[in-house]
Amino acid sequence: MDDLIARFRAGEDEAVRTVYRRHAGAVGTVARSVLSDPELVAEVVQQTFLKAWQAAATFDADRELAPWLYTIARRTAIDVARSEGRPALGGHALEHEVGVDAPSFERTWEVFEVRRAVDDLPEREREVVRLAHLLGFTHREIADRLDVPVGTVKSRLGRAHRRLGAALGHLEWAANRAGPGAVQENERR
Amino acid sequence: MTDTHDHHQPPEGALPGALGAVLADPDLWEDPEPGLEDAVAGEIGARAGPAGGAPRRRWPGVAAAAAVLAVAGVVAGVAITVGDGPDGSGPDDGGGAPAGVEVALSGTGLAPGAGATALVIDTPLGTRIDLDVDGLGPAPEGSYYEAWMSDRDGRVGVSAGTFHLRGGDGAIELWSGVSLAEYPQLTVTLQEAGETAGSDRVVLVPG
């Protein structure tokens, strides 16, 4: 990590792209929590990484990069939202109503962390999580879509859930984990 | 055991309901726009300078810095207020907080007769330096000028950007991620393309 930060500070192309790929998805969730305009979301993502690079000289490489990026992203998103909320110059009407009614710091942080945990999953596990949770597919439907046995889907989903649980155990949800009763209830349907 | 009750809940160790709700949110899964990675890398690469790919912007070291800055001392810039009136004057509000610090720079033996005025402004994006250069010749091909902000001891220097002046004197806009309050010594060096550290060919110093 120390070497990556040093190379990022230096603006080395590969290091910049590595940092971007690891965190851009999560940074995007922060931007979308405040802004609905895709162009403004992209602007926030771009500005976040640029600001992070500009301030990298003062970043302590022993610290985690993600919380620092999160703070920059949230501040940038709110600043952009406020700028958009000012009367436009030249009489141009705002195309989108942009409010600065941002979710709480903690809530946005939780979503940021979930996206990071999802991005860290192996691709095959990430895909079954996406199909199961985002698209609501059953195990059978996922198995048919991926052309794998249902047992494979269950195994991948189980491993993914365990990884997510481990990665996100520091969040408040860990204290509210549902017990085996929830699974049994579903099986009776 | 057959899967006769195909359901939407995970098969074991059910996820907390709140996490399941987040995983079901399309906003979580949306990826950044294609091309944004190239835009970010390109913009940072352009601002980082021509060395690219090698650790650079290492300050030349205490001895070299001290030799250059011993007579300059800590920058005692003049605080000014950047006004928003048509002639640049600000409202007479009886002492509003200064929006910038004006720093005078003069040429060293490498650039006698050169001078510059730097207007250093703290902004939400970083520290902007509007550098108005006079009498400094164009950097020869294969070289360029680089602005540095260093700490009070001259031990740590942070690059504020590069320029070449091959089109003539003028106003240059530079950016830094550090503040003048923490890095108060502003200098300009002449660098050779490919150098991985700040050179000791200092051309402009405070004063």
Coordinates of C-alpha atoms in Angstrom, one line a residue:
Chain A
M1 CA 0.0 0.0 0.0
D2 CA 2.8 2.4 0.9
D3 CA 4.4 1.9 -2.5
L4 CA 1.0 2.4 -4.3
I5 CA 0.4 5.6 -2.4
A6 CA 3.9 6.9 -3.3
R7 CA 3.3 6.1 -6.9
F8 CA -0.1 7.6 -6.8
R9 CA 1.4 10.8 -5.4
A10 CA 3.8 10.9 -8.2
G11 CA 1.0 10.7 -10.7
E12 CA 2.2 7.4 -12.1
D13 CA -0.4 6.2 -14.6
E14 CA -0.7 2.6 -13.4
A15 CA -1.0 3.6 -9.8
V16 CA -3.6 6.2 -10.6
R17 CA -5.6 3.7 -12.5
T18 CA -5.3 1.1 -9.7
V19 CA -6.5 3.5 -7.1
Y20 CA -9.4 4.5 -9.4
R21 CA -10.4 0.9 -10.2
R22 CA -10.5 0.0 -6.5
H23 CA -12.5 2.9 -5.4
A24 CA -14.4 4.5 -8.2
G25 CA -17.5 2.4 -7.8
A26 CA -17.8 3.2 -4.1
V27 CA -17.1 6.9 -4.8
G28 CA -19.9 6.9 -7.3
T29 CA -22.3 5.7 -4.6
V30 CA -21.5 8.8 -2.6
A31 CA -22.0 11.1 -5.5
R32 CA -25.4 9.4 -6.3
S33 CA -26.5 9.8 -2.7
V34 CA -26.5 13.6 -3.3
L35 CA -26.9 14.1 -7.0
S36 CA -29.3 12.6 -9.6
D37 CA -27.7 14.1 -12.7
P38 CA -25.3 11.5 -14.3
E39 CA -23.0 14.3 -15.6
L40 CA -22.7 15.8 -12.1
V41 CA -22.1 12.4 -10.6
A42 CA -19.2 11.9 -13.1
E43 CA -17.9 15.3 -12.3
V44 CA -17.8 14.4 -8.6
V45 CA -16.0 11.2 -9.2
Q46 CA -13.4 12.9 -11.4
Q47 CA -12.9 15.8 -9.0
T48 CA -12.6 13.4 -6.0
F49 CA -9.6 11.6 -7.5
L50 CA -8.0 14.8 -8.7
K51 CA -8.4 16.3 -5.3
A52 CA -7.0 13.2 -3.7
W53 CA -4.0 13.3 -5.9
Q54 CA -3.5 17.0 -5.2
A55 CA -3.6 16.4 -1.5
A56 CA -1.7 13.1 -1.5
A57 CA 1.5 14.7 -0.3
T58 CA -0.2 15.2 3.1
F59 CA -1.8 11.8 3.2
D60 CA -0.4 9.4 5.8
A61 CA 0.3 6.2 3.9
D62 CA -0.2 4.2 7.1
R63 CA -3.8 5.1 7.1
E64 CA -6.6 3.5 5.1
L65 CA -7.2 5.2 1.8
A66 CA -10.9 4.5 1.6
P67 CA -12.2 6.6 4.5
W68 CA -10.1 9.5 3.2
L69 CA -11.5 9.2 -0.3
Y70 CA -15.0 8.9 1.1
T71 CA -14.6 12.2 3.0
I72 CA -13.3 13.9 -0.1
A73 CA -16.1 12.5 -2.2
R74 CA -18.9 13.5 0.1
R75 CA -17.6 17.0 0.5
T76 CA -17.2 17.3 -3.3
A77 CA -20.7 16.0 -3.9
I78 CA -22.2 18.5 -1.5
D79 CA -20.1 21.4 -3.0
V80 CA -21.3 20.5 -6.5
A81 CA -24.9 20.2 -5.4
R82 CA -24.7 23.6 -3.7
S83 CA -23.1 25.2 -6.8
E84 CA -25.9 23.8 -8.9
G85 CA -28.5 25.1 -6.5
R86 CA -27.3 28.7 -7.0
P87 CA -29.2 30.8 -9.7
A88 CA -27.5 30.0 -13.0
L89 CA -25.8 32.8 -14.8
G90 CA -27.0 34.0 -18.2
G91 CA -30.6 33.1 -17.5
H92 CA -30.2 29.4 -18.2
A93 CA -32.8 27.3 -16.4
L94 CA -31.6 24.4 -14.3
E95 CA -32.4 21.2 -16.1
H96 CA -32.5 19.1 -13.0
E97 CA -33.6 20.0 -9.6
V98 CA -30.7 19.3 -7.3
G99 CA -31.2 19.4 -3.6
V100 CA -28.6 19.1 -0.9
D101 CA -30.7 16.9 1.2
A102 CA -27.9 14.4 1.6
P103 CA -28.4 11.2 3.6
S104 CA -26.5 11.0 6.9
F105 CA -22.8 10.7 6.9
E106 CA -23.1 7.2 8.5
R107 CA -25.7 6.0 6.0
T108 CA -23.6 7.1 3.0
W109 CA -20.5 5.5 4.5
E110 CA -22.3 2.2 5.0
V111 CA -23.3 2.1 1.3
F112 CA -19.8 3.1 0.3
E113 CA -18.4 0.2 2.4
V114 CA -21.0 -2.3 0.9
R115 CA -19.9 -1.3 -2.6
R116 CA -16.3 -1.8 -1.7
A117 CA -17.0 -5.2 -0.2
V118 CA -19.0 -6.2 -3.3
D119 CA -16.2 -5.0 -5.6
D120 CA -13.7 -7.1 -3.7
L121 CA -15.7 -10.3 -4.3
P122 CA -14.5 -12.7 -6.9
E123 CA -16.2 -12.0 -10.1
R124 CA -18.3 -15.3 -10.1
E125 CA -19.6 -14.6 -6.5
R126 CA -20.2 -10.9 -7.3
E127 CA -22.4 -12.0 -10.2
V128 CA -24.6 -14.3 -8.2
V129 CA -25.0 -11.7 -5.5
R130 CA -26.1 -9.2 -8.2
L131 CA -28.5 -11.6 -9.8
A132 CA -30.0 -12.7 -6.5
H133 CA -30.3 -9.4 -4.7
L134 CA -30.5 -6.7 -7.3
L135 CA -32.5 -8.7 -9.9
G136 CA -34.3 -11.0 -7.4
F137 CA -33.7 -14.2 -9.4
T138 CA -34.3 -17.5 -7.7
H139 CA -31.5 -20.0 -7.5
R140 CA -33.0 -21.9 -10.4
E141 CA -33.1 -18.8 -12.5
I142 CA -29.5 -17.9 -11.7
A143 CA -28.4 -21.5 -12.5
D144 CA -30.2 -21.4 -15.8
R145 CA -28.8 -18.0 -16.7
L146 CA -25.2 -18.9 -15.8
D147 CA -25.5 -22.5 -17.1
V148 CA -24.3 -24.0 -13.8
P149 CA -26.0 -26.4 -11.4
V150 CA -28.2 -25.0 -8.7
G151 CA -25.8 -26.4 -6.1
T152 CA -23.1 -24.3 -7.5
V153 CA -25.2 -21.2 -7.3
K154 CA -26.0 -21.9 -3.6
S155 CA -22.3 -22.5 -2.9
R156 CA -21.2 -19.3 -4.5
L157 CA -23.9 -17.3 -2.8
G158 CA -23.1 -18.8 0.5
R159 CA -19.4 -18.0 0.1
A160 CA -20.2 -14.5 -1.0
H161 CA -22.5 -13.9 1.9
R162 CA -19.8 -15.1 4.3
R163 CA -17.2 -12.8 2.7
L164 CA -19.6 -9.9 2.9
G165 CA -20.4 -10.6 6.4
A166 CA -16.8 -10.7 7.3
A167 CA -16.0 -7.5 5.4
L168 CA -18.9 -5.6 6.8
G169 CA -19.0 -6.9 10.3
H170 CA -17.9 -3.5 11.6
L171 CA -21.1 -1.9 10.5
E172 CA -24.2 -1.7 12.7
W173 CA -26.1 -4.4 10.7
A174 CA -23.8 -7.1 12.1
A175 CA -25.6 -6.7 15.4
N176 CA -28.9 -7.3 13.8
R177 CA -28.1 -10.4 11.8
A178 CA -31.2 -12.6 11.3
G179 CA -30.9 -16.1 12.8
P180 CA -31.6 -19.5 11.1
G181 CA -35.3 -19.0 11.8
A182 CA -35.6 -16.6 8.8
V183 CA -34.3 -19.2 6.4
Q184 CA -36.7 -21.9 7.7
E185 CA -39.6 -19.5 7.4
N186 CA -38.8 -18.9 3.7
E187 CA -38.5 -22.6 3.0
R188 CA -42.0 -23.1 4.2
R189 CA -43.4 -20.8 1.5
Chain B
M1 CA -32.0 -32.7 -1.2
T2 CA -33.8 -31.1 -4.0
D3 CA -34.5 -27.4 -4.2
T4 CA -38.2 -27.6 -4.3
H5 CA -38.7 -24.3 -2.5
D6 CA -36.7 -21.9 -4.7
H7 CA -36.8 -18.7 -2.8
H8 CA -35.1 -15.3 -2.9
Q9 CA -33.5 -15.5 0.5
P10 CA -29.9 -16.7 0.8
P11 CA -29.6 -20.3 1.8
E12 CA -27.7 -19.9 5.0
G13 CA -26.5 -17.3 7.4
A14 CA -29.2 -14.9 6.2
L15 CA -27.9 -11.5 5.6
P16 CA -29.1 -8.7 7.9
G17 CA -32.2 -7.2 6.4
A18 CA -30.6 -3.7 6.0
L19 CA -27.7 -5.2 4.0
G20 CA -30.1 -7.1 1.8
A21 CA -31.9 -3.8 1.1
V22 CA -28.7 -2.1 0.1
L23 CA -27.8 -5.0 -2.2
A24 CA -31.1 -4.6 -3.9
D25 CA -30.6 -0.9 -4.6
P26 CA -29.7 -0.2 -8.3
D27 CA -27.7 2.8 -7.2
L28 CA -25.2 0.5 -5.4
W29 CA -24.4 -1.4 -8.6
E30 CA -24.1 1.4 -11.1
D31 CA -20.6 1.7 -12.5
P32 CA -18.8 5.0 -13.3
E33 CA -19.2 6.2 -16.8
P34 CA -17.0 4.5 -19.3
G35 CA -14.0 6.7 -20.2
L36 CA -13.9 8.3 -16.8
E37 CA -10.9 6.3 -15.8
D38 CA -9.0 7.6 -18.8
A39 CA -10.1 11.1 -18.0
V40 CA -8.9 10.9 -14.4
A41 CA -5.6 9.3 -15.3
G42 CA -5.1 11.7 -18.2
E43 CA -5.8 14.8 -16.1
I44 CA -3.5 13.7 -13.3
G45 CA -0.8 12.6 -15.7
A46 CA -0.9 16.0 -17.4
R47 CA -0.6 17.9 -14.1
A48 CA 2.0 15.5 -12.7
G49 CA 4.4 16.6 -15.5
P50 CA 6.5 14.8 -18.1
A51 CA 8.5 12.4 -15.9
G52 CA 5.5 10.1 -15.5
G53 CA 6.0 6.5 -14.3
A54 CA 8.9 7.3 -12.0
P55 CA 8.8 8.6 -8.5
R56 CA 9.5 12.3 -8.8
R57 CA 9.2 15.6 -7.1
R58 CA 11.6 14.7 -4.4
W59 CA 12.9 17.8 -2.8
P60 CA 16.6 18.2 -3.4
G61 CA 17.4 17.9 0.3
V62 CA 18.0 20.0 3.3
A63 CA 21.5 21.2 2.3
A64 CA 20.6 22.4 -1.2
A65 CA 17.3 23.9 0.0
A66 CA 19.0 25.7 2.8
A67 CA 21.7 27.1 0.6
V68 CA 19.1 28.6 -1.6
L69 CA 16.6 29.7 1.0
A70 CA 18.9 30.9 3.8
V71 CA 18.7 34.5 2.8
A72 CA 15.0 34.2 1.8
G73 CA 13.7 33.0 5.1
V74 CA 10.0 32.4 5.6
V75 CA 7.8 34.1 3.1
A76 CA 6.2 37.1 4.5
G77 CA 3.6 37.6 1.9
V78 CA 1.2 40.5 1.8
A79 CA -2.3 39.5 2.6
I80 CA -4.7 41.0 0.1
T81 CA -8.4 40.7 -0.6
V82 CA -9.5 39.6 -4.0
G83 CA -12.5 41.8 -4.7
D84 CA -15.4 41.1 -6.9
G85 CA -16.0 44.6 -8.2
P86 CA -15.5 45.4 -11.9
D87 CA -12.1 46.9 -11.3
G88 CA -11.0 44.1 -8.9
S89 CA -11.6 46.2 -5.8
G90 CA -13.7 44.6 -3.1
P91 CA -16.5 45.9 -1.0
D92 CA -15.4 48.1 1.8
D93 CA -16.5 45.8 4.5
G94 CA -14.0 47.0 7.1
G95 CA -11.6 44.1 7.2
G96 CA -13.0 41.0 5.6
A97 CA -10.8 37.9 5.7
P98 CA -8.1 38.1 3.0
A99 CA -8.7 35.8 0.1
G100 CA -5.1 35.6 -1.1
V101 CA -1.5 36.3 -0.2
E102 CA 0.7 38.1 -2.6
V103 CA 4.3 36.9 -2.7
A104 CA 7.1 38.6 -4.5
L105 CA 9.8 36.4 -6.1
S106 CA 13.1 37.6 -7.5
G107 CA 15.7 35.9 -9.8
T108 CA 18.8 34.2 -8.6
G109 CA 22.2 34.2 -10.2
L110 CA 20.8 31.8 -12.8
A111 CA 18.1 34.3 -13.8
P112 CA 19.3 37.8 -13.0
G113 CA 16.7 40.4 -13.8
A114 CA 13.8 37.9 -13.5
G115 CA 11.0 38.4 -11.1
A116 CA 7.5 37.3 -10.4
T117 CA 4.5 38.0 -8.3
A118 CA 2.6 35.0 -7.0
L119 CA -1.0 35.4 -5.8
V120 CA -1.6 32.4 -3.5
I121 CA -5.3 31.7 -2.9
D122 CA -6.9 28.9 -0.7
T123 CA -9.8 27.4 -2.5
P124 CA -12.1 24.4 -1.8
L125 CA -10.2 22.5 -4.6
G126 CA -6.7 23.3 -3.3
T127 CA -4.2 26.1 -3.3
R128 CA -4.2 28.1 -6.5
I129 CA -1.1 30.1 -7.4
D130 CA -1.5 32.8 -10.0
L131 CA 2.1 33.4 -11.0
D132 CA 2.9 36.5 -13.0
V133 CA 6.4 36.1 -14.4
D134 CA 8.6 38.8 -15.8
G135 CA 12.1 38.6 -17.3
L136 CA 12.5 34.9 -17.0
G137 CA 13.6 33.4 -20.3
P138 CA 11.9 30.4 -22.0
A139 CA 13.0 27.0 -20.7
P140 CA 15.2 25.4 -23.3
E141 CA 13.8 22.5 -25.2
G142 CA 14.0 19.4 -23.1
S143 CA 13.7 21.4 -19.9
Y144 CA 10.9 23.2 -18.0
Y145 CA 10.3 25.3 -14.9
E146 CA 8.8 23.8 -11.8
A147 CA 7.2 25.7 -8.8
W148 CA 7.7 24.3 -5.3
M149 CA 6.1 24.9 -1.9
S150 CA 8.4 23.8 0.9
D151 CA 8.1 23.8 4.7
R152 CA 9.8 26.2 7.0
D153 CA 12.8 24.1 7.4
G154 CA 13.2 23.5 3.7
R155 CA 13.1 19.8 4.3
V156 CA 9.9 18.9 2.5
G157 CA 9.0 20.3 -0.9
V158 CA 5.7 19.8 -2.7
S159 CA 5.5 20.5 -6.4
A160 CA 3.0 23.1 -7.5
G161 CA 3.2 22.4 -11.2
T162 CA 5.4 23.0 -14.2
F163 CA 5.5 25.5 -17.1
H164 CA 8.0 26.4 -19.9
L165 CA 7.4 30.0 -21.1
R166 CA 8.4 29.2 -24.6
G167 CA 5.6 31.4 -25.7
G168 CA 6.8 34.4 -23.7
D169 CA 6.2 35.9 -20.3
G170 CA 2.8 35.8 -18.8
A171 CA 0.4 34.7 -16.1
I172 CA 0.5 31.1 -15.1
E173 CA -2.1 29.2 -13.1
L174 CA -0.6 26.5 -10.8
W175 CA -2.3 24.3 -8.2
S176 CA -1.0 22.7 -5.0
G177 CA -2.6 20.3 -2.5
V178 CA -0.9 21.9 0.4
S179 CA -1.4 25.3 2.0
L180 CA 0.9 28.3 2.2
A181 CA 0.4 28.3 6.0
E182 CA 2.1 24.9 6.2
Y183 CA 4.5 25.2 3.2
P184 CA 5.3 28.9 3.2
Q185 CA 8.5 28.9 1.0
L186 CA 7.7 29.3 -2.7
T187 CA 10.5 28.8 -5.2
V188 CA 10.9 27.9 -8.9
T189 CA 13.6 25.6 -10.3
L190 CA 14.7 24.7 -13.8
Q191 CA 14.3 21.0 -14.4
E192 CA 15.6 18.7 -17.2
A193 CA 13.0 16.4 -18.7
G194 CA 13.2 13.0 -17.1
E195 CA 14.6 14.2 -13.8
T196 CA 13.2 12.4 -10.9
A197 CA 13.9 14.9 -8.2
G198 CA 13.7 18.6 -7.8
S199 CA 16.9 20.2 -9.1
D200 CA 19.1 22.7 -7.3
R201 CA 18.9 25.0 -10.3
V202 CA 16.7 27.5 -8.5
V203 CA 15.7 30.5 -10.6
L204 CA 13.2 32.3 -8.5
V205 CA 13.1 32.7 -4.7
P206 CA 11.0 34.8 -2.4
G207 CA 12.1 38.4 -2.0

